[in-house]
Every structure is written in C-alpha cells, then in structure tokens.
Short mmCIF file of C-alpha atoms in Angstrom, two decimals:
data_model
loop_
_atom_site.label_atom_id
_atom_site.label_comp_id
_atom_site.label_asym_id
_atom_site.label_seq_id
_atom_site.Cartn_x
_atom_site.Cartn_y
_atom_site.Cartn_z
CA MET A 1003 0.32 -0.04 0.03
CA ASP A 1004 0.90 3.55 -0.80
CA GLY A 1005 2.75 5.18 2.01
CA ARG A 1006 3.56 8.92 0.80
CA MET A 1007 1.77 11.89 1.63
CA ALA A 1008 -1.28 12.40 -0.35
CA SER A 1009 -2.68 15.52 -1.12
CA THR A 1010 -5.41 17.76 0.70
CA ALA A 1011 -7.41 18.04 -2.25
CA SER A 1012 -7.48 14.67 -3.17
CA LEU A 1013 -8.34 13.06 0.21
CA SER A 1014 -11.32 15.69 0.34
CA GLN A 1015 -12.76 14.28 -3.05
CA ILE A 1016 -12.70 10.89 -0.83
CA PHE A 1017 -16.25 11.44 0.88
CA ASN A 1018 -17.46 13.17 -2.47
CA LEU A 1019 -17.47 9.63 -3.70
CA TRP A 1020 -20.08 8.87 -6.22
CA HIS A 1021 -18.85 11.42 -7.97
CA VAL A 1022 -15.20 11.22 -7.72
CA GLY A 1023 -15.47 7.35 -8.86
CA TYR A 1024 -12.16 6.15 -9.35
CA GLN A 1025 -10.20 9.36 -9.24
CA PRO A 1026 -8.45 9.91 -5.79
CA PHE A 1027 -7.20 6.94 -6.50
CA LYS A 1028 -5.64 7.60 -9.74
CA GLU A 1029 -4.25 10.96 -8.24
CA LEU A 1030 -3.05 9.08 -5.49
CA GLY A 1031 -1.13 6.10 -7.23
CA SER A 1032 -2.90 3.41 -4.73
CA ASP A 1033 -5.72 1.67 -4.66
CA ASN A 1034 -5.99 1.30 -1.07
CA ILE A 1035 -5.98 4.32 1.22
CA LEU A 1036 -4.71 4.63 4.86
CA LEU A 1037 -5.88 7.86 7.25
CA SER A 1038 -4.45 7.99 10.54
CA SER A 1039 -5.22 10.43 13.41
CA PRO A 1040 -5.27 9.47 17.08
CA ASN A 1041 -9.05 8.29 17.32
CA GLY A 1042 -7.82 5.35 14.67
CA ASN A 1043 -6.83 3.89 11.18
CA MET A 1044 -9.14 3.84 8.67
CA LEU A 1045 -8.68 2.31 5.31
CA TRP A 1046 -10.18 3.64 1.94
CA THR A 1047 -10.40 0.76 -0.71
CA GLY A 1048 -11.24 0.69 -4.41
CA ASP A 1049 -9.48 -2.14 -4.74
CA PRO A 1050 -11.78 -5.28 -5.70
CA GLU A 1051 -9.87 -7.89 -4.54
CA THR A 1052 -9.32 -5.87 -1.50
CA ILE A 1053 -13.23 -5.10 -1.39
CA ASN A 1054 -13.59 -9.38 -2.04
CA GLN A 1055 -10.69 -9.97 1.31
CA ILE A 1056 -12.16 -7.94 3.46
CA ALA A 1057 -15.59 -9.00 2.59
CA GLY A 1058 -15.06 -12.44 2.94
CA GLN A 1059 -13.43 -12.51 6.33
CA GLY A 1060 -16.39 -12.46 8.43
CA THR A 1061 -14.63 -13.06 11.79
CA ASN A 1062 -11.28 -10.49 10.97
CA PHE A 1063 -13.58 -7.81 9.78
CA VAL A 1064 -16.97 -7.38 11.39
CA LYS A 1065 -19.96 -4.87 10.49
CA PRO A 1066 -20.07 -2.50 13.01
CA VAL A 1067 -23.66 -2.46 13.54
CA GLU A 1068 -23.49 0.73 15.92
CA LEU A 1069 -23.11 2.73 12.61
CA PHE A 1070 -26.53 1.38 11.87
CA SER A 1071 -28.95 2.13 14.84
CA PHE A 1072 -31.36 4.17 13.01
CA PHE A 1073 -32.39 1.14 11.42
CA ASP A 1074 -33.89 -0.41 14.77
CA THR A 1075 -36.88 2.44 14.39
CA TYR A 1076 -39.35 -0.68 14.62
CA GLY A 1077 -37.26 -3.16 16.98
CA PRO A 1078 -34.25 -5.21 16.20
CA ASN A 1079 -33.49 -6.58 12.56
CA MET A 1080 -30.94 -8.42 10.43
CA GLN A 1081 -29.25 -5.43 9.52
CA THR A 1082 -28.44 -4.21 13.24
CA SER A 1083 -27.32 -7.69 14.75
CA LYS A 1084 -24.07 -9.29 14.79
CA GLY A 1085 -22.70 -12.53 15.86
CA ASP A 1086 -24.74 -15.51 16.97
CA ASP A 1087 -27.88 -13.38 16.76
CA TRP A 1088 -27.19 -12.47 13.31
CA ARG A 1089 -26.96 -15.69 12.10
CA SER A 1090 -30.23 -17.01 13.85
CA HIS A 1091 -31.66 -13.71 11.89
CA ARG A 1092 -30.46 -14.94 8.81
CA LYS A 1093 -31.81 -18.52 9.64
CA ILE A 1094 -34.94 -17.09 9.84
CA VAL A 1095 -35.43 -14.58 7.26
CA ALA A 1096 -33.67 -16.33 4.53
CA PRO A 1097 -36.22 -18.85 3.72
CA ALA A 1098 -38.90 -16.24 3.21
CA ILE A 1099 -37.19 -14.47 0.43
CA GLY A 1100 -35.84 -18.22 -1.28
CA PRO A 1101 -36.55 -18.93 -4.88
CA HIS A 1102 -40.28 -20.36 -3.99
CA SER A 1103 -40.76 -16.63 -4.21
CA ASN A 1104 -39.40 -16.15 -7.79
CA ALA A 1105 -42.78 -16.64 -9.57
CA ALA A 1106 -44.82 -14.64 -7.75
CA MET A 1107 -42.64 -11.54 -7.97
CA TRP A 1108 -42.17 -11.81 -11.19
CA GLN A 1109 -45.98 -11.95 -11.42
CA ALA A 1110 -46.63 -9.02 -8.99
CA ALA A 1111 -43.69 -6.56 -11.20
CA LEU A 1112 -45.93 -7.63 -14.40
CA HIS A 1113 -49.24 -6.59 -12.95
CA GLU A 1114 -47.78 -3.48 -10.81
CA SER A 1115 -46.33 -2.10 -13.99
CA LYS A 1116 -49.24 -2.42 -15.51
CA LYS A 1117 -51.69 -0.88 -12.84
CA LEU A 1118 -49.00 2.24 -12.89
CA LEU A 1119 -48.90 2.29 -16.89
CA MET A 1120 -52.89 2.55 -16.41
CA ASP A 1121 -52.68 5.28 -13.94
CA LEU A 1122 -49.98 8.22 -15.36
CA LEU A 1123 -52.16 7.15 -18.77
CA GLU A 1124 -55.11 8.38 -17.15
CA GLN A 1125 -54.11 11.92 -16.09
CA GLU A 1126 -55.15 14.45 -17.71
CA ALA A 1127 -50.99 15.67 -18.05
CA PRO A 1128 -49.11 14.06 -20.70
CA VAL A 1129 -45.79 15.12 -18.77
CA ILE A 1130 -45.26 12.77 -15.64
CA THR A 1131 -43.14 14.70 -13.30
CA HIS A 1132 -42.61 12.14 -10.14
CA MET A 1133 -41.03 9.31 -12.59
CA LYS A 1134 -38.61 8.91 -9.14
CA ASP A 1135 -41.05 7.84 -6.69
CA HIS A 1136 -43.29 6.02 -9.05
CA MET A 1137 -40.55 3.78 -9.62
CA SER A 1138 -40.05 3.40 -5.62
CA GLU A 1139 -44.16 2.68 -5.17
CA VAL A 1140 -43.95 0.11 -8.05
CA SER A 1141 -40.85 -1.60 -6.23
CA LEU A 1142 -42.53 -1.09 -2.80
CA HIS A 1143 -46.33 -2.87 -3.83
CA CYS A 1144 -44.07 -5.93 -5.64
CA ILE A 1145 -42.76 -6.70 -2.49
CA THR A 1146 -46.13 -6.30 0.08
CA GLN A 1147 -47.91 -8.08 -2.96
CA SER A 1148 -45.26 -10.83 -3.84
CA LEU A 1149 -43.94 -11.53 -0.27
CA PHE A 1150 -47.03 -10.15 2.38
CA ALA A 1151 -50.32 -10.78 -0.05
CA LYS A 1152 -50.83 -7.49 0.13
CA GLU A 1153 -52.32 -5.28 -2.60
CA LEU A 1154 -52.07 -1.54 -2.72
CA ASP A 1155 -53.34 1.15 -4.53
CA TYR A 1156 -51.01 3.66 -6.31
CA GLU A 1157 -50.64 6.97 -4.40
CA THR A 1158 -48.18 8.56 -6.23
CA THR A 1159 -49.83 8.89 -9.18
CA GLN A 1160 -52.89 11.36 -7.14
CA VAL A 1161 -51.92 14.21 -5.15
CA PHE A 1162 -49.00 13.76 -3.26
CA PRO A 1163 -47.77 13.97 -0.67
CA ALA A 1164 -50.91 14.77 1.27
CA PRO A 1165 -51.13 18.89 1.53
CA GLN A 1166 -52.93 18.09 5.04
CA LEU A 1167 -52.61 15.74 7.91
CA PRO A 1168 -56.02 13.21 7.26
CA SER A 1169 -57.66 12.37 11.14
CA GLY A 1170 -57.35 8.77 9.50
CA ARG A 1171 -54.11 7.01 8.94
CA LEU A 1172 -51.85 8.03 5.98
CA GLY A 1173 -51.76 5.91 3.12
CA PHE A 1174 -49.42 3.05 2.90
CA VAL A 1175 -46.90 4.53 0.84
CA GLU A 1176 -47.13 7.88 2.06
CA ALA A 1177 -46.15 6.59 5.73
CA MET A 1178 -43.35 4.70 4.35
CA PHE A 1179 -42.03 7.33 2.17
CA THR A 1180 -42.14 9.98 5.00
CA THR A 1181 -40.69 7.47 7.35
CA ILE A 1182 -37.34 7.01 5.62
CA ASP A 1183 -37.49 10.32 4.97
CA LYS A 1184 -37.51 11.66 7.94
CA LEU A 1185 -35.73 9.07 9.99
CA GLY A 1186 -33.36 11.24 10.80
CA ILE A 1187 -35.75 13.00 12.98
CA ILE A 1188 -37.89 9.92 14.39
CA ASP A 1189 -34.09 8.42 15.51
CA SER A 1190 -33.07 11.20 17.19
CA ILE A 1191 -36.27 12.62 19.08
CA PRO A 1192 -38.34 10.68 21.73
CA GLN A 1193 -41.37 9.12 20.69
CA ALA A 1194 -42.58 10.53 23.79
CA LEU A 1195 -41.20 13.96 22.93
CA ARG A 1196 -42.05 14.26 19.16
CA ALA A 1197 -45.78 14.32 20.16
CA LEU A 1198 -45.49 17.49 22.28
CA ILE A 1199 -43.37 19.64 19.70
CA PRO A 1200 -45.73 21.75 17.75
CA PHE A 1201 -43.98 21.84 14.18
CA LYS A 1202 -45.42 20.30 11.33
CA VAL A 1203 -42.85 18.59 9.95
CA ILE A 1204 -42.66 16.44 13.30
CA GLN A 1205 -45.63 16.03 13.43
CA ARG A 1206 -45.77 14.67 10.07
CA ALA A 1207 -43.21 12.66 10.69
CA ASP A 1208 -44.59 11.09 13.99
CA LYS A 1209 -47.72 10.49 11.98
CA ALA A 1210 -45.94 8.47 9.43
CA TYR A 1211 -43.90 6.12 11.68
CA TRP A 1212 -46.83 5.50 13.43
CA ASP A 1213 -49.40 4.92 10.63
CA LEU A 1214 -46.63 2.76 9.12
CA HIS A 1215 -46.39 0.97 11.98
CA SER A 1216 -49.78 0.16 12.59
CA TYR A 1217 -49.90 -1.01 8.50
CA ILE A 1218 -46.92 -3.25 9.59
CA VAL A 1219 -48.45 -4.80 12.47
CA ASP A 1220 -52.24 -5.54 9.95
CA MET A 1221 -49.32 -7.54 7.72
CA CYS A 1222 -47.90 -9.53 10.72
CA ASP A 1223 -51.00 -9.95 12.34
CA LYS A 1224 -52.37 -11.47 8.88
CA ALA A 1225 -49.74 -13.77 8.90
CA SER A 1226 -49.80 -15.01 11.80
CA ASP A 1227 -53.68 -15.95 11.57
CA MET A 1228 -52.71 -17.84 7.91
CA ASP A 1229 -49.86 -19.48 9.71
CA LYS A 1230 -52.34 -20.79 12.59
CA ARG A 1231 -54.66 -21.87 10.63
CA ASN A 1232 -52.50 -23.85 7.87
CA PRO A 1233 -48.89 -23.95 8.74
CA LYS A 1234 -47.60 -25.72 6.22
CA THR A 1235 -48.49 -22.91 3.54
CA THR A 1236 -46.32 -20.34 5.85
CA ASP A 1237 -42.68 -22.95 6.29
CA MET A 1238 -41.13 -20.62 3.81
CA ASN A 1239 -42.62 -17.83 5.38
CA VAL A 1240 -41.17 -15.31 7.74
CA MET A 1241 -43.95 -16.35 10.32
CA ALA A 1242 -42.24 -19.44 10.77
CA GLY A 1243 -39.49 -18.02 12.75
CA THR A 1244 -41.96 -17.21 15.72
CA ARG A 1245 -42.80 -20.30 16.21
CA PRO A 1246 -42.06 -22.13 19.35
CA GLU A 1247 -39.82 -25.45 17.62
CA SER A 1248 -37.84 -22.24 15.92
CA ALA A 1249 -35.47 -22.66 18.93
CA GLU A 1250 -34.71 -25.51 18.25
CA LYS A 1251 -34.34 -25.22 13.86
CA HIS A 1252 -33.14 -21.57 14.44
CA GLY A 1253 -31.82 -21.30 17.29
CA LYS A 1254 -33.79 -18.38 19.19
CA VAL A 1255 -37.85 -17.72 18.26
CA MET A 1256 -38.41 -14.45 16.54
CA SER A 1257 -40.30 -11.76 19.31
CA ARG A 1258 -42.95 -10.01 18.22
CA ASN A 1259 -40.67 -6.67 18.09
CA THR A 1260 -38.36 -8.08 15.86
CA LEU A 1261 -40.46 -9.65 13.52
CA ILE A 1262 -41.56 -5.88 12.88
CA GLY A 1263 -37.93 -4.91 12.94
CA ASN A 1264 -37.43 -7.06 10.05
CA VAL A 1265 -40.61 -6.48 7.94
CA PHE A 1266 -39.79 -3.05 8.16
CA PHE A 1267 -35.84 -3.89 6.72
CA PHE A 1268 -37.40 -5.89 3.82
CA LEU A 1269 -39.97 -2.62 3.02
CA LEU A 1270 -37.20 -0.21 3.35
CA SER A 1271 -33.54 -1.97 1.67
CA GLY A 1272 -36.35 -4.05 -1.13
CA HIS A 1273 -37.97 -0.89 -2.40
CA GLY A 1274 -34.84 1.39 -1.93
CA THR A 1275 -32.84 -0.62 -3.85
CA ALA A 1276 -35.32 -1.16 -6.88
CA GLY A 1277 -36.86 1.94 -6.91
CA ASN A 1278 -33.87 3.91 -7.14
CA THR A 1279 -32.09 1.69 -9.99
CA LEU A 1280 -35.40 1.99 -11.59
CA GLY A 1281 -35.61 5.52 -11.43
CA PHE A 1282 -32.38 6.34 -12.86
CA LEU A 1283 -32.82 3.62 -15.62
CA MET A 1284 -36.02 5.52 -16.53
CA PHE A 1285 -34.08 8.82 -17.41
CA LEU A 1286 -31.15 7.06 -18.39
CA LEU A 1287 -33.47 5.78 -21.38
CA ALA A 1288 -34.87 9.03 -21.56
CA VAL A 1289 -31.70 10.23 -22.33
CA ARG A 1290 -30.03 7.52 -24.15
CA GLN A 1291 -32.34 6.53 -26.82
CA ASP A 1292 -30.12 4.22 -28.77
CA ILE A 1293 -30.17 2.15 -25.75
CA GLN A 1294 -33.91 2.07 -25.06
CA SER A 1295 -34.25 1.42 -28.91
CA GLN A 1296 -31.79 -1.55 -28.34
CA LEU A 1297 -33.94 -2.26 -25.41
CA GLN A 1298 -37.00 -2.69 -27.58
CA THR A 1299 -35.37 -4.54 -29.84
CA HIS A 1300 -34.16 -7.77 -27.15
CA LEU A 1301 -37.87 -7.63 -25.86
CA ASP A 1302 -39.50 -7.96 -29.25
CA THR A 1303 -37.11 -10.51 -29.86
CA GLN A 1304 -37.94 -12.49 -27.19
CA LEU A 1305 -41.10 -12.20 -25.76
CA GLY A 1306 -43.06 -11.53 -29.55
CA ASP A 1307 -46.92 -11.19 -29.09
CA LYS A 1308 -47.32 -12.74 -26.25
CA PRO A 1309 -49.71 -11.22 -23.92
CA VAL A 1310 -48.19 -10.14 -20.93
CA ASP A 1311 -49.70 -12.93 -18.27
CA THR A 1312 -48.69 -15.44 -20.47
CA TRP A 1313 -45.11 -14.61 -19.56
CA THR A 1314 -43.36 -16.34 -16.86
CA VAL A 1315 -39.90 -16.42 -14.94
CA ALA A 1316 -38.91 -19.67 -15.99
CA ASP A 1317 -39.21 -19.39 -19.81
CA ASP A 1318 -38.96 -15.36 -20.13
CA PHE A 1319 -37.02 -14.17 -17.27
CA MET A 1320 -33.39 -15.78 -17.43
CA HIS A 1321 -33.60 -15.31 -21.23
CA LEU A 1322 -33.97 -11.37 -20.62
CA TYR A 1323 -31.37 -11.67 -18.13
CA THR A 1324 -29.10 -12.85 -19.76
CA GLY A 1325 -29.74 -10.84 -22.60
CA TYR A 1326 -29.44 -7.11 -23.60
CA THR A 1327 -32.10 -6.63 -21.14
CA GLY A 1328 -30.06 -8.02 -18.14
CA SER A 1329 -26.86 -6.03 -19.53
CA VAL A 1330 -29.21 -2.97 -19.18
CA LEU A 1331 -29.61 -3.49 -15.67
CA LYS A 1332 -26.47 -5.00 -14.83
CA GLU A 1333 -24.54 -1.61 -16.58
CA ALA A 1334 -27.09 0.75 -14.61
CA MET A 1335 -26.04 -0.78 -11.37
CA ARG A 1336 -22.34 -0.58 -11.98
CA LEU A 1337 -22.68 3.05 -12.58
CA TYR A 1338 -25.09 4.44 -10.40
CA ASN A 1339 -24.49 1.80 -7.76
CA VAL A 1340 -26.90 1.41 -4.71
CA VAL A 1341 -24.45 2.59 -1.99
CA GLU A 1342 -21.56 4.21 -2.56
CA PHE A 1343 -19.57 1.89 -0.16
CA ILE A 1344 -19.88 -0.08 3.03
CA PRO A 1345 -18.04 -0.19 6.13
CA ARG A 1346 -16.00 -3.31 8.34
CA ARG A 1347 -13.72 -3.33 11.19
CA CYS A 1348 -10.66 -5.06 11.13
CA THR A 1349 -10.68 -7.02 14.60
CA THR A 1350 -6.85 -8.03 14.63
CA ASP A 1351 -4.05 -7.35 12.45
CA THR A 1352 -5.24 -8.67 8.90
CA PRO A 1353 -2.56 -9.52 6.05
CA VAL A 1354 -4.71 -8.97 2.52
CA THR A 1355 -3.57 -8.93 -0.99
CA ASP A 1356 -4.25 -6.15 -3.57
CA LEU A 1357 -5.25 -6.64 -7.49
CA SER A 1358 -1.94 -6.14 -8.24
CA GLY A 1359 -0.30 -8.95 -6.13
CA ALA A 1360 0.88 -6.40 -3.63
CA HIS A 1361 0.43 -7.98 0.23
CA PHE A 1362 0.06 -5.23 3.26
CA VAL A 1363 -1.51 -5.73 6.71
CA VAL A 1364 -4.89 -3.80 8.16
CA PRO A 1365 -3.95 -3.22 11.73
CA LYS A 1366 -6.60 -3.97 14.17
CA ASN A 1367 -9.22 -1.36 15.06
CA THR A 1368 -8.60 -0.09 11.71
CA LEU A 1369 -12.62 0.97 10.13
CA CYS A 1370 -12.16 -0.26 6.62
CA LEU A 1371 -14.44 1.57 3.80
CA LEU A 1372 -15.22 -0.41 0.82
CA ASN A 1373 -15.60 1.94 -2.28
CA PHE A 1374 -18.14 0.54 -4.08
CA THR A 1375 -17.95 3.13 -7.00
CA ALA A 1376 -14.42 3.40 -7.45
CA ALA A 1377 -14.46 -0.16 -7.53
CA PHE A 1378 -16.70 -0.66 -10.44
CA ARG A 1379 -14.70 2.04 -12.45
CA HIS A 1380 -11.56 0.57 -11.79
CA PRO A 1381 -9.56 1.63 -15.08
CA LYS A 1382 -8.45 -2.12 -15.11
CA ILE A 1383 -11.84 -3.93 -14.97
CA TRP A 1384 -14.33 -1.30 -16.36
CA PRO A 1385 -12.20 1.04 -18.72
CA ALA A 1386 -14.27 4.37 -19.67
CA LYS A 1387 -15.43 4.76 -23.10
CA PRO A 1388 -13.46 7.68 -24.95
CA ASP A 1389 -16.28 9.85 -25.18
CA CYS A 1390 -17.74 9.49 -22.04
CA ASN A 1391 -16.55 13.35 -20.63
CA ASP A 1392 -19.55 15.58 -20.90
CA SER A 1393 -18.94 19.62 -22.78
CA THR A 1394 -17.45 20.33 -19.92
CA GLY A 1395 -14.75 17.89 -20.44
CA ARG A 1396 -15.99 15.82 -16.65
CA TYR A 1397 -16.44 12.65 -16.79
CA HIS A 1398 -20.14 11.30 -17.15
CA PRO A 1399 -21.52 7.40 -15.99
CA MET A 1400 -24.36 8.31 -18.64
CA LEU A 1401 -22.21 8.66 -21.65
CA ASP A 1402 -20.30 5.46 -20.15
CA PHE A 1403 -23.30 3.47 -20.13
CA ASP A 1404 -22.41 0.83 -22.04
CA PRO A 1405 -24.50 -2.37 -22.03
CA LYS A 1406 -23.00 -4.39 -24.60
CA ARG A 1407 -19.34 -4.23 -22.64
CA TRP A 1408 -21.47 -7.25 -20.56
CA ASP A 1409 -21.35 -9.08 -24.21
CA SER A 1410 -17.79 -9.78 -23.33
CA TYR A 1411 -17.45 -9.97 -19.79
CA GLY A 1412 -20.22 -12.37 -19.41
CA ASP A 1413 -22.51 -12.83 -16.55
CA LYS A 1414 -20.65 -11.19 -13.85
CA ILE A 1415 -23.58 -12.36 -11.18
CA THR A 1416 -23.52 -15.74 -11.25
CA LYS A 1417 -20.02 -16.46 -13.04
CA PRO A 1418 -16.78 -16.63 -10.15
CA SER A 1419 -14.20 -15.14 -13.01
CA ASP A 1420 -11.40 -12.64 -13.23
CA VAL A 1421 -14.49 -10.44 -13.96
CA GLY A 1422 -17.26 -12.09 -12.36
CA LEU A 1423 -18.25 -11.72 -8.91
CA ARG A 1424 -14.61 -10.36 -7.41
CA THR A 1425 -15.52 -7.74 -9.76
CA TYR A 1426 -18.87 -6.98 -9.52
CA PHE A 1427 -21.22 -7.20 -6.44
CA PRO A 1428 -23.88 -4.55 -6.25
CA PHE A 1429 -26.43 -6.47 -4.13
CA GLY A 1430 -22.90 -6.81 -1.71
CA LEU A 1431 -20.69 -9.43 -1.35
CA GLY A 1432 -19.71 -12.29 2.03
CA GLY A 1433 -21.54 -13.55 4.20
CA ARG A 1434 -23.67 -10.13 4.84
CA ALA A 1435 -24.72 -9.75 1.06
CA CYS A 1436 -27.99 -9.33 0.10
CA LEU A 1437 -30.42 -12.17 0.45
CA GLY A 1438 -32.72 -10.40 -1.82
CA LYS A 1439 -30.52 -10.07 -4.99
CA SER A 1440 -32.84 -12.50 -7.11
CA LEU A 1441 -35.61 -10.94 -5.98
CA GLY A 1442 -34.61 -7.71 -6.67
CA SER A 1443 -33.14 -8.67 -10.37
CA ILE A 1444 -36.44 -10.18 -11.10
CA MET A 1445 -38.61 -7.59 -10.17
CA MET A 1446 -36.88 -4.85 -12.20
CA VAL A 1447 -36.22 -6.86 -15.12
CA GLY A 1448 -40.48 -7.17 -15.34
CA VAL A 1449 -41.10 -4.14 -14.69
CA LEU A 1450 -38.45 -3.11 -17.87
CA ALA A 1451 -40.04 -5.81 -19.74
CA ALA A 1452 -43.69 -4.48 -19.01
CA ILE A 1453 -43.19 -1.03 -19.30
CA PHE A 1454 -40.82 -0.83 -22.74
CA LYS A 1455 -42.79 -3.80 -24.28
CA ASP A 1456 -45.03 -1.39 -25.50
CA TYR A 1457 -43.97 2.10 -24.30
CA SER A 1458 -41.04 4.36 -25.02
CA ILE A 1459 -39.79 7.47 -22.73
CA GLU A 1460 -38.42 10.58 -23.85
CA LEU A 1461 -37.56 13.62 -22.01
CA VAL A 1462 -39.67 17.23 -21.75
CA ALA A 1463 -38.34 20.54 -21.87
CA PRO A 1464 -39.01 22.39 -18.52
CA PRO A 1465 -40.53 25.73 -18.99
CA ALA A 1466 -37.25 27.51 -18.13
CA ILE A 1467 -35.38 25.87 -21.93
CA ARG A 1468 -39.15 27.06 -23.64
CA GLU A 1469 -38.87 30.45 -22.43
CA GLU A 1470 -34.99 30.57 -23.61
CA ALA A 1471 -35.94 28.99 -26.78
CA ALA A 1472 -39.04 31.39 -27.14
CA ASN A 1473 -36.21 34.42 -26.41
CA LYS A 1474 -33.79 33.10 -28.61
CA CYS A 1475 -36.58 32.41 -31.88
CA ALA A 1476 -34.83 28.98 -31.15
CA GLY A 1477 -36.36 25.82 -32.65
CA GLU A 1478 -37.47 22.45 -32.01
CA GLU A 1479 -33.92 20.69 -32.64
CA TRP A 1480 -32.50 23.08 -30.28
CA VAL A 1481 -35.37 22.85 -27.60
CA LYS A 1482 -34.02 18.98 -27.53
CA HIS A 1483 -30.22 19.58 -27.69
CA ARG A 1484 -30.63 22.35 -24.86
CA THR A 1485 -33.02 19.50 -22.62
CA TYR A 1486 -30.70 16.76 -23.03
CA ASP A 1487 -27.42 19.24 -22.06
CA TRP A 1488 -29.45 19.97 -19.00
CA ALA A 1489 -30.92 16.89 -18.24
CA LEU A 1490 -27.07 15.26 -18.48
CA LYS A 1491 -26.04 18.22 -16.10
CA MET A 1492 -29.07 17.03 -13.89
CA LEU A 1493 -27.80 13.46 -13.62
CA MET A 1494 -24.64 14.21 -12.51
CA ASP A 1495 -25.23 17.38 -10.19
CA GLU A 1496 -28.20 16.55 -8.28
CA VAL A 1497 -27.05 12.51 -7.66
CA GLU A 1498 -26.59 12.69 -4.04
CA CYS A 1499 -25.88 9.75 -1.09
CA ASN A 1500 -28.42 9.61 2.26
CA LEU A 1501 -28.99 5.80 2.81
CA LEU A 1502 -28.75 5.13 -1.00
CA ILE A 1503 -27.50 6.98 -3.97
CA GLU A 1504 -30.31 8.58 -5.45
CA LEU A 1505 -31.14 11.82 -7.54
CA ARG A 1506 -32.31 14.94 -5.65
CA LYS A 1507 -34.53 16.39 -7.96
CA GLU A 1508 -36.94 14.79 -10.96
CA LEU A 1509 -36.84 15.05 -14.26
CA PRO A 1510 -40.19 15.57 -16.36
CA VAL A 1511 -40.39 12.57 -18.84
CA ARG A 1512 -43.66 11.65 -21.28
CA LEU A 1513 -44.55 8.23 -21.44
CA VAL A 1514 -45.59 7.21 -25.75
CA PRO A 1515 -46.53 4.20 -27.50
CA ARG A 1516 -44.29 2.81 -29.34
CA LYS A 1517 -44.41 3.45 -33.29
CA ARG A 1518 -44.39 -0.15 -34.99
CA LEU A 1519 -43.25 -0.75 -38.24
#
C-alpha cells in the first residue's frame, strides 16, 4: 500500500465518492489509502480484490452495526444484529425470500407495472414529473404483494404527499416514504417527545411512523392468522420463525418486536434498492434513446406477440436477464450503484493481497470503507469509453453507459472469474450480501419488460428552456439539444447519497405508445 503523503485536494474528494469515482485513487497512485489519526485508522479501498478479501472474512472484519442504529426504528433486525444473533436472524429470514418466491415476484412486477401505466396514462397532463417516486412505489407494491399478499393502490399518481394530515391513517406508501425521509428526526427525537413538539414537520414524521407501524402490525397479524390455520403454507414464510419450534431449528424464536423490525427492513431495503435503480434507468433511457431502442428490440425478439399474462419467470426471465435487457440493468447498477460504500471493522491484524498482487497488513481496529463506486469504475477492469466526457470535459456515467461491454464480460453476477463476482457485486458480498438479490433482479427485469415492450420514454423540455428558446427564436432541434444537456447536468450534479445514491430532483418525462412498423 502506498505510504506517501496524500494531497489535501485528493483526500477531500474521498468524501464525495459517487461523483469522483476512481479519480482520488488514481491521483494518489494507490487503490488502498490508509488514513491515521489519534482516534484510529481508516482504510479507504477501491480495489476489488481487497474488497473481496475483507468482506469474505466475517470474523476478522465485522460490520460496525453501531453505525446503523437508525434501522432499529421498529425493532431489532438483520441489519443491526451481529454474531450468533445475526446468524439466527438470517436462518429465520432467508427462507421467506428464497426461490419459491420468484414466480410471485415476477407476476407482481408485471401486474404492478401495468397498473401503474394505466394510472399514469389516465392523467390529464401528459408530462410525468415524479417518475422516481413512481418507480419506488411500484417496487414497494411488488414486495408487499409477492411476500405479504397485500395489494396497494397507487398514491404517487394522485396528489402526493397529502397537503394536510388526515384524521385517519396516511396511505401506506406515504407513511413509508415519509418515515424513510424523516428517519433522522424519528431516530433522534424520543417518541414521547415527538408528540409534544408543535412543528409540522415533526408532527408529520411522528404520524407517518405510527401509521406505518400499524400497517406492518396488520400485515403481521394477517400472516400470523394464516400460519395458525395452515402452517404448511407458511413454512417458507418469515412467520415460521415465530413458532416455539424455531428455537431448536434456528437457535431462537423471533419476538413480535423483532418480526416487525425485520418486516420494516424488508420494505425499506427492498424498495429502496430497486426503486432507485429503476428511477435512474427511466431517466437514462429517456436520455440514451439508442440504448432504449436496442432494449426494445431485445424485448420484441424474446417476447414476440405473447400477451403479458403469459410471460413466466421460468421461460422468459432468464432469457431477458442473460441478454441485452439484463445487460442494461447490470450496467445501471455498476454506474449508478445503490450505495457508495460499506464499512467493516478489523478485529485483528490481518494480511490482505490487492489486485496487483501486493501484500499489506490491515491493523487491528481499522475502520475499512469498501468503496463500491471506485471499484466499479476501476480502469483495469471497467475502462471508460473514449467519448464519456460531457461538454465541460467532465467524466459522466450516463455517457459511459455501455450495456454491450457485458457481451465479452459474461454474467458477472453468477459466474466467478477474473471479471466475475470478484469485480462486480452490486448487492454486496460476503456473508452479509443482500438476501433479496435474485428477487430484486426479477422485479426490475419484469418492470422494464412490462413498460418498454409497449411504451417509449422521452425527455420533456422544462418551462425555463421553452422560455429561453422563445427569447432566442430557437426551433425544436435547439430545444432538444438544450434539454439533453440540461438532463446530463442534472444526472450528475443532482445525485446525492443519504441512505442510498439517489436523484434529488425529478426530470420531466413522457411515456408514449411505441411506433411499430
């Protein structure tokens, strides 16, 4: 590991991870940067091999769960547990999102996408101004329907959020979205105190918290009743972990509080991951019409004229996923990765070998930050396209987006190789990798297929550009190019990371029926 002094400018970029990608490591001449201070060491790594070795050694590199205490909002869960407690959580939770749920998730994705399209196309205004929210909602619907048999009505296609707090419960989706958005308030202000503070933002956060809690309790009660009536139908359900015999099978019986906590984490992580990825994909395909056209050609070739209700996960999903449609999804998750980094803490001095074969030792108690953004743009594995800079000369992921690079790399999710699992891990890796990665992929491919088989998406010029065009007496071609440049700028400057990498502002888009020859 390079021990030379790093420039202040380079190090300051490390905390702006998604925007700078691999650049700080390139400037410092090392994929592994160790920062030392009186409070301890911190290792930043953008090296895929180092990341694999750290994530794969669960005993020597543990998840610092104390950094994720806000996920305990509704109770203990997989995200915030460790050691034997975490292993018990995983044994109980894993069957609920196993392969038996694949068909249900596929059908939910197709059904919910068509339902969303109907809602959007019935609107009087042809411009869609909340596509990111719609994609988050369709993802949430898919999870509640496939895993909890709960079908929701679309809320983001109506007046959303509600301008005034209702006397009854907020809608399920608004309660969920508001709770996530105001998690900082909910986590930092005690429950008893929140109800006494007269500020509207805190009142809305508190109401969303309790309304979502009541919805989750309703789902758990329904699942519990079903489990009592016919246990055989729920053996592969999370409710199996609440039975007394779970102590012998899994090492513990899941308490009511822990059940609610894990259901919340299911909903939060599942819809957040898929919703953000699909949101970026909608805007990406609106900007990159060339990729959208190739995606639709692949869908036509694979699905032909078959009615959507005849598409199956067994016959159609894998053909789509291993073809161009899957390449579009994988490339999106590479460049617009869900999280910037994941942390691990070293429990003992541990030797590690990096991608170049160099050896170094990670000191005990070092906080290791595994930089997914840099790893997914590593020039030795993911060389940038020569024309991937915008008009200002700045690297832009949207212009580097190239699904065809996967033709030669193969399926990096399922084939470990030099360019396999060790260099591409959008759902995490090691023992704490996302359990729902298969369901998430099925959901996202299903949504893409259901929408783009029959519709195309295009950018809509915002009013400011229309006004600028009028002042310049410019024509539609000028408006088109100006809107394209504006969208590119938005898809770089307005990206931020809170819990996940997401777009702060929406881009106006339009869905139009495909023109067929």
